[in-house]
Coordinates of C-alpha atoms in Angstrom, one line a residue:
X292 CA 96.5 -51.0 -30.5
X293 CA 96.3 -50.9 -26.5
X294 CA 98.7 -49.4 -24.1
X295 CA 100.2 -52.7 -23.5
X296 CA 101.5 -53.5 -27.0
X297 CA 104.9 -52.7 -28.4
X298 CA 104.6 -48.3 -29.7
X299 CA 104.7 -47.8 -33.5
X300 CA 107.5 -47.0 -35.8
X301 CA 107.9 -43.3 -35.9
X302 CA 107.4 -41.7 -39.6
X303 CA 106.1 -44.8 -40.6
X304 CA 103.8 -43.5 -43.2
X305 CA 100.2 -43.1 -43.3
X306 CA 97.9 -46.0 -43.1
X307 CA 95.6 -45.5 -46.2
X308 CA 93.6 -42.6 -46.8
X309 CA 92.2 -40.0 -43.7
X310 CA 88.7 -41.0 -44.3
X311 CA 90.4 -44.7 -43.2
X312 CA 91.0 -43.1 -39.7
X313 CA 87.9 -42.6 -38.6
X314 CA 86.8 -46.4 -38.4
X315 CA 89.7 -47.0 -36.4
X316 CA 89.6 -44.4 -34.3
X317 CA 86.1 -45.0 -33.3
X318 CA 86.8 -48.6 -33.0
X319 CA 89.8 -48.1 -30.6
X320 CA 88.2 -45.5 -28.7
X321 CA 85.6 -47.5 -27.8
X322 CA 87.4 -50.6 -27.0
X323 CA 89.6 -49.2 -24.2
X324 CA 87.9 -47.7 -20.9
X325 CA 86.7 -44.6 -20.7
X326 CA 89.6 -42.9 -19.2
X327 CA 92.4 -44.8 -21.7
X328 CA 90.2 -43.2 -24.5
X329 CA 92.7 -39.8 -25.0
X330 CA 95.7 -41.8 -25.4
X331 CA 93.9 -44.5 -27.8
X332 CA 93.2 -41.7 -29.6
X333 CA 96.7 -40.4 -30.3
X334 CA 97.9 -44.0 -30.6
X335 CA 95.6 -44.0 -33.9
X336 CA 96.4 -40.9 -35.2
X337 CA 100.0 -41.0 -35.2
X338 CA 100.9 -44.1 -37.0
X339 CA 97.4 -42.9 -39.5
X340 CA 99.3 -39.6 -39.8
X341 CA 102.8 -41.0 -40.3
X342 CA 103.8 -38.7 -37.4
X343 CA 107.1 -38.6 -35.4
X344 CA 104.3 -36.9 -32.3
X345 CA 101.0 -36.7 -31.7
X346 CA 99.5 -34.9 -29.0
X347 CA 96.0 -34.1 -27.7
X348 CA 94.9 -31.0 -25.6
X349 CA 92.2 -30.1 -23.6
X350 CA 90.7 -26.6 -22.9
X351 CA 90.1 -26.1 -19.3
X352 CA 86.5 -24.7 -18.3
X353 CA 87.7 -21.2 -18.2
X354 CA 88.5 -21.6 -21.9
X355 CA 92.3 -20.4 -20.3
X356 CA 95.0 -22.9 -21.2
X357 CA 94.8 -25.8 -23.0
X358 CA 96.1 -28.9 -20.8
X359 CA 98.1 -31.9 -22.9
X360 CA 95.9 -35.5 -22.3
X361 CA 97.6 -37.9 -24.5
X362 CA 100.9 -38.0 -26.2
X363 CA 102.2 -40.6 -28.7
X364 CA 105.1 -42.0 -28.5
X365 CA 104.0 -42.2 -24.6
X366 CA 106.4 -41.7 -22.1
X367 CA 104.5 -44.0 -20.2
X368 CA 103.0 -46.8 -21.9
X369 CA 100.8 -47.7 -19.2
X370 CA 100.0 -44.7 -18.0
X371 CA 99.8 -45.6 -14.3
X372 CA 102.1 -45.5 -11.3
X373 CA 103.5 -48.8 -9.8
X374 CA 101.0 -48.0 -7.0
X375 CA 97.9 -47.9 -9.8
X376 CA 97.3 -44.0 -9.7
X377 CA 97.2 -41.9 -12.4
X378 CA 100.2 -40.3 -13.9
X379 CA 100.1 -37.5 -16.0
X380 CA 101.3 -36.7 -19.2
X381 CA 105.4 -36.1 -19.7
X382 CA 105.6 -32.5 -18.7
X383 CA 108.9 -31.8 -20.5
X384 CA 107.5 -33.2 -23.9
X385 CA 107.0 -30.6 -26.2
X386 CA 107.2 -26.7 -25.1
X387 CA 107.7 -27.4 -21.1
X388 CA 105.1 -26.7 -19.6
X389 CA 101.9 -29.0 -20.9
X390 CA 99.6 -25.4 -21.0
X391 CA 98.9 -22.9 -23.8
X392 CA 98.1 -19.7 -22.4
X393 CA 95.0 -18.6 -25.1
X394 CA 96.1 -14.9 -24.8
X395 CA 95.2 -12.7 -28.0
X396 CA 98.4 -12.9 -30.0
X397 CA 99.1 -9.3 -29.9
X398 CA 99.7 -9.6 -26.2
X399 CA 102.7 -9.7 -24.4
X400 CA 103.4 -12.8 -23.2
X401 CA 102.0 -14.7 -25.9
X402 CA 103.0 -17.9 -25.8
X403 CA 105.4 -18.9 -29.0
X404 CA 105.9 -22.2 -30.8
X405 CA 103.7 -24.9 -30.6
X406 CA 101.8 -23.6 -27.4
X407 CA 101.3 -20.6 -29.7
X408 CA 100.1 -22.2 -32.8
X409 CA 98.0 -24.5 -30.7
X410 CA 96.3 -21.8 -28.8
X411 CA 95.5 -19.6 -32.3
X412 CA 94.1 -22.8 -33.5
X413 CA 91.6 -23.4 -30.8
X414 CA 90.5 -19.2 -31.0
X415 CA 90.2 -19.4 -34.9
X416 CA 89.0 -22.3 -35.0
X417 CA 91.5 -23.7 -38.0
X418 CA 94.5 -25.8 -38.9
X419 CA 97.3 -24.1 -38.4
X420 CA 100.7 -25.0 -38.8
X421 CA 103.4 -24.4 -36.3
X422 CA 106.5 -22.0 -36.5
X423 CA 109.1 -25.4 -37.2
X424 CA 107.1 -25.8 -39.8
X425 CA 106.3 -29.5 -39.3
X426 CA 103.7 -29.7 -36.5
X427 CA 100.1 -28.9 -37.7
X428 CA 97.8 -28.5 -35.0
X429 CA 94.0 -28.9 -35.2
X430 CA 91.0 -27.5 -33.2
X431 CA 88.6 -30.8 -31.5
X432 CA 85.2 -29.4 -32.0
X433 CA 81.9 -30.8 -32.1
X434 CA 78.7 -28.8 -32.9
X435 CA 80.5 -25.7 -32.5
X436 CA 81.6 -27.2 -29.0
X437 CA 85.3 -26.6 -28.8
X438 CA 87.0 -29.2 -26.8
X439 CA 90.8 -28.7 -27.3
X440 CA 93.4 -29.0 -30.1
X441 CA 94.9 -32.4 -32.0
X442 CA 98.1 -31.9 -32.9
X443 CA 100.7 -33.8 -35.1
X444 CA 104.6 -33.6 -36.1
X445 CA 105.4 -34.5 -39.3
X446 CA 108.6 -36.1 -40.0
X447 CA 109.7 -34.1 -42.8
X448 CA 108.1 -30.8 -44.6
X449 CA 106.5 -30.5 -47.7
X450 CA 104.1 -33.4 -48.5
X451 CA 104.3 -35.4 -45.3
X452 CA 102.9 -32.1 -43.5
X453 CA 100.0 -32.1 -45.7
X454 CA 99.5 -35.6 -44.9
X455 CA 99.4 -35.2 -41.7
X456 CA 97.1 -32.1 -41.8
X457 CA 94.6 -34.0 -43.9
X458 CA 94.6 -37.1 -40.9
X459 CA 94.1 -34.6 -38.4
X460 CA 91.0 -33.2 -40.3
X461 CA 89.5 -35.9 -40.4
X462 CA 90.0 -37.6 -36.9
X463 CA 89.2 -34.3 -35.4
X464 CA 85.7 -34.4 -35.2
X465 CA 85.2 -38.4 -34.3
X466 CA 87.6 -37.4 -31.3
X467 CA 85.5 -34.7 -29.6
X468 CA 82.7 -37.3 -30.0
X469 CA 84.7 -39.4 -28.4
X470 CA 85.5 -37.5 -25.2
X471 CA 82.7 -36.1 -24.8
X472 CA 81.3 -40.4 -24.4
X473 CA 84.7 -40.8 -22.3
X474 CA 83.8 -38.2 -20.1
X475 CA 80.6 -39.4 -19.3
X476 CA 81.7 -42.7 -17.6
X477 CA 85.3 -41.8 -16.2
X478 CA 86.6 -38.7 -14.1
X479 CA 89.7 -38.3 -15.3
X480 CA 89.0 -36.6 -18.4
X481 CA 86.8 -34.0 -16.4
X482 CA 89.4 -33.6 -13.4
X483 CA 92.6 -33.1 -15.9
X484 CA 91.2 -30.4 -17.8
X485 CA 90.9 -28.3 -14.7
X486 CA 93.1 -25.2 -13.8
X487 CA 91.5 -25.1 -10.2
X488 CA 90.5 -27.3 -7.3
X489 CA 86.2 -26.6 -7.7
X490 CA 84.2 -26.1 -4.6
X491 CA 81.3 -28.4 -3.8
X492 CA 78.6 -26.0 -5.3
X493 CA 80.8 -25.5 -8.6
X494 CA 80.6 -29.1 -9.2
X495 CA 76.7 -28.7 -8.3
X496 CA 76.8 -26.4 -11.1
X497 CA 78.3 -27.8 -13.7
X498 CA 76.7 -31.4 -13.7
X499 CA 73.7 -29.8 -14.9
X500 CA 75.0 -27.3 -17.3
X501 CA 75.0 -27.9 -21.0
X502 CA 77.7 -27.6 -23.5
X503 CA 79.2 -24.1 -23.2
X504 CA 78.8 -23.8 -27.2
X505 CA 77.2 -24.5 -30.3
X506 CA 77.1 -23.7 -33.6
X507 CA 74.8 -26.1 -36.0
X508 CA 72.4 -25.0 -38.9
X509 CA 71.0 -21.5 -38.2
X510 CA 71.9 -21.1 -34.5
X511 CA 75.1 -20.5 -32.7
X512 CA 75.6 -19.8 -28.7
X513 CA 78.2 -19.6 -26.2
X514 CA 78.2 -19.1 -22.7
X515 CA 80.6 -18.8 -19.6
X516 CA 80.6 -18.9 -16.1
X517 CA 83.1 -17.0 -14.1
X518 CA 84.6 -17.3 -11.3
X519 CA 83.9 -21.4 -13.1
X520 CA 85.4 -23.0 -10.5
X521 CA 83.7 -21.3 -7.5
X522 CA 80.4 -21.1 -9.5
X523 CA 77.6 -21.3 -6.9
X524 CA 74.0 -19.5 -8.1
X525 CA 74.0 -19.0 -11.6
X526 CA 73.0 -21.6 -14.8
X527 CA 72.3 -21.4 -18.4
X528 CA 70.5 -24.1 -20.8
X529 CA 69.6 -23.8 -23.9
X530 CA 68.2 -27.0 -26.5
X531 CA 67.6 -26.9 -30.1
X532 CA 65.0 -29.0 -31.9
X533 CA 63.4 -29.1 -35.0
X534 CA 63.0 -25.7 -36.0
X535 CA 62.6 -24.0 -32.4
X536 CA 65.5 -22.9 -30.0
X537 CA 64.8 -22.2 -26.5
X538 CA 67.0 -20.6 -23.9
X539 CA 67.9 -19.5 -20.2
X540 CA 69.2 -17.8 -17.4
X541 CA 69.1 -18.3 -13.8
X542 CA 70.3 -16.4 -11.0
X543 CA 69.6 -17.7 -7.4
X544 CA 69.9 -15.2 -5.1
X545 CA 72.3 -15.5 -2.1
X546 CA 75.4 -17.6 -2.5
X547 CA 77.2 -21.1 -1.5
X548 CA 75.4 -24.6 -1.8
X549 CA 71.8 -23.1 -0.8
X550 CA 71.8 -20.9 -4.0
X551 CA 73.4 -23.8 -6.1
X552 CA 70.9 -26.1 -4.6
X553 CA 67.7 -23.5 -5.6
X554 CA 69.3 -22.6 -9.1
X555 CA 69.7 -26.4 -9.6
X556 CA 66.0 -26.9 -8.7
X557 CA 64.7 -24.1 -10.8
X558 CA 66.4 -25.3 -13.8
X559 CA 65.2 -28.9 -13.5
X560 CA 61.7 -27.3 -13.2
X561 CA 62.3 -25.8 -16.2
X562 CA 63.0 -28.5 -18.2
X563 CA 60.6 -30.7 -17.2
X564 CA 58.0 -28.0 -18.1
X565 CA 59.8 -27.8 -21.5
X566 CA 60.0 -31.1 -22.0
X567 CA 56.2 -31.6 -21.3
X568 CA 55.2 -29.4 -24.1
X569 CA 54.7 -26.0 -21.8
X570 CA 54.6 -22.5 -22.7
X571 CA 57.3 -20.1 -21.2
X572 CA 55.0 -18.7 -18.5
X573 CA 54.0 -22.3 -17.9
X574 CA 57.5 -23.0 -17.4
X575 CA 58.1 -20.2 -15.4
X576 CA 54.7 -21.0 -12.9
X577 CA 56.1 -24.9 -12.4
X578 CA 59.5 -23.4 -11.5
X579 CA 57.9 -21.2 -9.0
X580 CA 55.7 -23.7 -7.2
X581 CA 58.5 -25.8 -6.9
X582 CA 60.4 -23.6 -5.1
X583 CA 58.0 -21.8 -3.1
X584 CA 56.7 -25.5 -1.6
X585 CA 60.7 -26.7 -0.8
X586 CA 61.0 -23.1 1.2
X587 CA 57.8 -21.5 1.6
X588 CA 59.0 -18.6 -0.2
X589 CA 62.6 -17.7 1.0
X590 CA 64.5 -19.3 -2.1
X591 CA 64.3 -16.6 -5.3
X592 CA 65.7 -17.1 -8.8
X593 CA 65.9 -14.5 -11.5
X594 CA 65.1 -16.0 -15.1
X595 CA 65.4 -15.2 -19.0
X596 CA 63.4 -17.2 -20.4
X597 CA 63.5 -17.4 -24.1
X598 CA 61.7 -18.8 -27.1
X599 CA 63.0 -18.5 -30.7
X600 CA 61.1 -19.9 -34.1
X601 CA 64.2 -20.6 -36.3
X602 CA 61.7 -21.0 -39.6
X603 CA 60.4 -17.4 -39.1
X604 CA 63.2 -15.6 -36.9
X605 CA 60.4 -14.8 -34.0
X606 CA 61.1 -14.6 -30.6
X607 CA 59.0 -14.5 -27.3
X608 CA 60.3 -14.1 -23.7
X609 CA 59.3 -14.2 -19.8
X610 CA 61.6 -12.3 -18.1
X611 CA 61.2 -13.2 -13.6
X612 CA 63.6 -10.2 -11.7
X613 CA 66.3 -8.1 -12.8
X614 CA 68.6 -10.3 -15.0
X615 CA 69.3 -8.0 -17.8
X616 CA 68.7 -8.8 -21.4
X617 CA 70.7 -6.7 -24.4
X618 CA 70.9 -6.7 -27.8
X619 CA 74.3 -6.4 -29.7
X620 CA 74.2 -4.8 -32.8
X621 CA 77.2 -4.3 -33.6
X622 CA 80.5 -4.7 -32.6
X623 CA 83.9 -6.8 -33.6
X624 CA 87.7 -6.0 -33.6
X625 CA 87.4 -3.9 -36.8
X626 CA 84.3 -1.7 -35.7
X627 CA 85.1 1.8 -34.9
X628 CA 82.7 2.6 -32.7
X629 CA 83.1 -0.1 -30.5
X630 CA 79.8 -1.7 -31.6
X631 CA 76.8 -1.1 -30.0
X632 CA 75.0 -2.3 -26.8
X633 CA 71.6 -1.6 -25.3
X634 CA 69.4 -3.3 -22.4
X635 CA 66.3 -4.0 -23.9
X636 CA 62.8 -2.4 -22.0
X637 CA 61.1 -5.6 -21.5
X638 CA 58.1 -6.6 -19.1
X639 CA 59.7 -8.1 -16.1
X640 CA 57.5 -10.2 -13.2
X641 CA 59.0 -10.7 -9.6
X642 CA 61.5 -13.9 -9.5
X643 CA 60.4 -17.3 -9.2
X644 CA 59.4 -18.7 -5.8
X645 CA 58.0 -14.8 -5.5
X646 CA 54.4 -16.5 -6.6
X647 CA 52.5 -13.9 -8.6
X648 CA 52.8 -16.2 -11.5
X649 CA 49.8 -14.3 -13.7
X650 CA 52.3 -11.6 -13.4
X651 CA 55.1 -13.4 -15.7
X652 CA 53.4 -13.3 -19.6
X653 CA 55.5 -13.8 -22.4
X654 CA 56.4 -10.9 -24.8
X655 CA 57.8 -10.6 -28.0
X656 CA 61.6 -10.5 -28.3
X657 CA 62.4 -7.4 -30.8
X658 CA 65.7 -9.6 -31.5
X659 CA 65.7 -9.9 -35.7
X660 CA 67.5 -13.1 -37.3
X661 CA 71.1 -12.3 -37.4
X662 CA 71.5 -10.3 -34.2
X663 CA 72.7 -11.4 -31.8
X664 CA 71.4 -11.6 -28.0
X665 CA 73.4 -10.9 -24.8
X666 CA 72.2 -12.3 -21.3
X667 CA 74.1 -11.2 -18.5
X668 CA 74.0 -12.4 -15.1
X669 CA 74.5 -8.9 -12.3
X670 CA 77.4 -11.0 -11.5
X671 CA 78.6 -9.0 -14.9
X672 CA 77.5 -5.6 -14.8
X673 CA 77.8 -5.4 -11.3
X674 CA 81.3 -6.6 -11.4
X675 CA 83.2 -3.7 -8.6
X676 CA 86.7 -2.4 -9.9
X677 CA 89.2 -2.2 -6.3
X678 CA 87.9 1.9 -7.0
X679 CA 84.5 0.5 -6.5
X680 CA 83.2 1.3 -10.1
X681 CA 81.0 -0.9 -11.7
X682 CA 82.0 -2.7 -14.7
X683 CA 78.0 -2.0 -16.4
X684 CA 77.3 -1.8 -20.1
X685 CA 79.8 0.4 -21.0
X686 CA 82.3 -2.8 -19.7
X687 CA 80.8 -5.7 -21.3
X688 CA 80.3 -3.6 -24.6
X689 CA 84.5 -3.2 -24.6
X690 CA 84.8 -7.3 -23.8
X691 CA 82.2 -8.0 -26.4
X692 CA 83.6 -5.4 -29.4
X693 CA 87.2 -7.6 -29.0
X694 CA 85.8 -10.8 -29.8
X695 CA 85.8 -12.2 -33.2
X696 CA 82.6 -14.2 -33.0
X697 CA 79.9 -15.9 -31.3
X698 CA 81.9 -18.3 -29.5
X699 CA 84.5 -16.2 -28.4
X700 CA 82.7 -13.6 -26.9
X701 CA 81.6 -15.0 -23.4
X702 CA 85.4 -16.1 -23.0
X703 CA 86.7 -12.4 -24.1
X704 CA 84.3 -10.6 -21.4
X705 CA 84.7 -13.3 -18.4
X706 CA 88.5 -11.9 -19.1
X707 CA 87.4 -7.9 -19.4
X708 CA 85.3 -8.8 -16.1
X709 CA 88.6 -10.4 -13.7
X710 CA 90.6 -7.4 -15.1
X711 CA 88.2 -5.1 -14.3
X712 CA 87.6 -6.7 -10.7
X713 CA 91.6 -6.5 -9.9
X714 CA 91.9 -9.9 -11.1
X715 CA 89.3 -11.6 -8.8
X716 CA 85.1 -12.3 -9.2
X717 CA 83.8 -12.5 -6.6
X718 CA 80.4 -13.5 -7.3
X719 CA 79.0 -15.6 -10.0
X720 CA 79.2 -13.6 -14.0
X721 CA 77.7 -15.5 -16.6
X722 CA 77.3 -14.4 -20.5
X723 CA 75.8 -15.9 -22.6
X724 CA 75.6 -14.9 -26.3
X725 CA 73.2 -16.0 -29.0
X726 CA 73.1 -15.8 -32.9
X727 CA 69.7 -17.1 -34.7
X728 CA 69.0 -17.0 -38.5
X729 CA 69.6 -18.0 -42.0
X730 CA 73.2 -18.6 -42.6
X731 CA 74.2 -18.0 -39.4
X732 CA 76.8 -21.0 -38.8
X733 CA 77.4 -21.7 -42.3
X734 CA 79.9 -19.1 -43.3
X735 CA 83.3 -19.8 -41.4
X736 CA 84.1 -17.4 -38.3
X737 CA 86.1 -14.1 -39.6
X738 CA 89.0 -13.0 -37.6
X739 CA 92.6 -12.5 -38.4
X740 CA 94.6 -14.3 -40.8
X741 CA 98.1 -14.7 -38.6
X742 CA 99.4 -18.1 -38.7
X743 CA 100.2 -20.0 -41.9
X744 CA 97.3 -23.2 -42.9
X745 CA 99.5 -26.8 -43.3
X746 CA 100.2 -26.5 -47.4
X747 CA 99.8 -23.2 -48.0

């Protein structure tokens, strides 16, 4: 169905089983442009449901509020103004305001109802049915990469809910693939998930980064830049193929569009080393001619740069400056010690576009399968409170023992870092978190239960 035809009977019923929605959702998805694909999306999974609603909402880059996309019935079928610009979606559907907060529950201010149920499903990563009773709501995640939340109200309790949680189960997944393709060839996915106007360098940044997570077979990740719409000098990557992860961290020194510009250059170096079948200190050596022949030595980037086995658990690294390099041992909401946190002693060479590249040799990573590795730009530990004390191990250890997993942590310590700071970074604070082994991302995440499953 495209925006143009007549909208679909509400509680209609749904059309045959979920598996049945997947075809059709792919098939309408890709038959609309790019920047029509959310609301194709929820114009499937309504009718498919045999929802009275369907909504669909997008995380911002912060990982702060989710941010409603596409809403079925629409509001506006066409979704444009008479003067052909884009409209959003109906602010007063729903709870009011079109954001969930995604503040632990236990916080004041927590947002209630829907937003409230929405948000606890995108944390915890589950269905989870709403306080009415009749809206299940259902994280969009691909690989581990969480997107937003799908959510559906069901005309009546009972077995029309469990319908409708079963449709959203399966359409999920096919729609993160989808806007993730969407975004690639329209803005408008990109610019209405954001919170913030980003500067020039930001949007430097973030062209070039990655997925902020993953979790597939053995491996899961997460990482976070924060201030992320002022980002300017620091970048992560990471790939995964076959049986071999690899990993890193830059950190250009100085700030603005020359840092972007350098961190952007290193990174590219990198890969293209990778990508050629080089070692780490090769990698590290192409990065550093490259950017001592574009300045002749005044543009420096720190780097982690790691290598991990997966069949054996083995890890090697090259670590060029001071970015600091942890292991995390412990830790979670239950822990009573507040888990533990120490900066490994590895061999460090000067930062690339320093030369001295004989000086940057791998070492062995004494990470074991199952731990789990912290990289942390000094936008992190050198984070200033407004009584000038830095926010160091001792802070990111306290933002890192209140997350329930992998994926949340980068998101829980960005947060730990803007309290700390009075509520403003003001330089660049990446984390980036890492969890390699057997079994790793094939148990479901732990965390609390609050929040009633659809048919439970």
């Amino acid at each position: 169905m495209t925006s143009g035809d007549a909208p679909p009977q509400r509680g209609g019923g749904p059309d045959g089983s979920p598996g049945e929605v997947v075809p059709s959702l792919v098939a309408q998805g890709l038959a609309v442009p790019a920047w029509r694909t959310p609301q194709a999306l929820v114009e499937v999974v309504g009718p498919a449901a045999g929802a009275v609603r369907a909504e669909l909402l997008l995380v911002d880059h912060q990982l702060v509020e989710l941010h409603r996309l596409a809403c079925w019935p629409s509001a506006a079928p066409d979704a444009r103004g008479a003067g052909g610009e884009r409209e959003r979606a109906d602010p007063e559907a729903a709870d009011g305001d079109g954001v969930a907060h995604l503040v632990d529950a236990d916080e004041e201010g927590a947002p209630g109802g829907t937003a409230g149920a929405a948000a606890l499903a995108f944390r915890e990563q589950r269905a989870v049915l709403a306080p009415d009773g009749l809206t299940t709501c259902q994280p969009v995640t691909v690989r581990g990469h969480r997107l937003g939340v799908l959510l559906a109200e069901a005309p009546a309790p009972g077995a029309a809910v469990r319908a409708c949680a079963e449709v959203l189960a399966a359409a999920a997944p096919a729609a993160a693939l989808l806007l993730r393709q969407a975004a690639e060839g329209s803005d408008d996915v990109e610019v209405r998930r954001r919170s913030h106007v980003f500067s020039v360098a930001a949007e430097m940044q973030w062209d070039v980064l990655p997925p902020t997570e993953h979790r597939g077979p053995g491996v899961e990740l997460a990482a976070l830049v924060e201030p992320a719409y002022l980002a300017t000098n620091d970048l992560f990557d990471w790939a995964v193929d076959d049986d071999v992860l690899t990993l890193a961290l830059l950190e250009a020194a100085g700030e603005g569009l020359a840092a972007a510009r350098a961190a952007d250059l290193a990174l590219a170096a990198v890969r293209h080393a990778r990508r050629c079948g080089m070692a780490l200190e090769e990698q590290a050596a192409t990065a550093d001619d490259v950017l001592r022949h574009r300045s002749g030595g005044h543009e420096r980037v720190g780097a982690v740069l790691v290598r991990v086995d997966l069949r054996t658990g083995g890890a090697s690294v090259v670590v060029a400056g001071e970015v600091p390099v942890l292991l995390w041992t412990a830790g979670g909401p239950d822990d009573a010690d507040g888990g533990a946190l120490e900066e490994l002693d590895l061999p460090r060479g000067p930062a690339l576009g320093d030369g001295d590249a004989d000086d940057r040799s791998a070492a062995p990573l004494p990470v074991a399968a199952g731990e789990r590795l912290v990289l942390a730009s000094s936008g992190v530990l050198e984070a200033r409170s407004p009584e000038d004390r830095p926010f160091g191990v001792a802070g990111l250890a306290e933002g890192l023992r209140r997350a329930v997993d992998v994926l949340d942590a980068p998101r829980l310590v960005a947060r730990a870092v803007t309290d700390h700071a009075g509520g403003e970074v003001v330089r660049d604070a990446t984390c980036f978190v890492v969890r390699w082994g057997d079994g790793v991302a094939d148990a479901a995440p732990a965390g609390p239960q609050a929040g009633a499953a659809p048919g439970a």
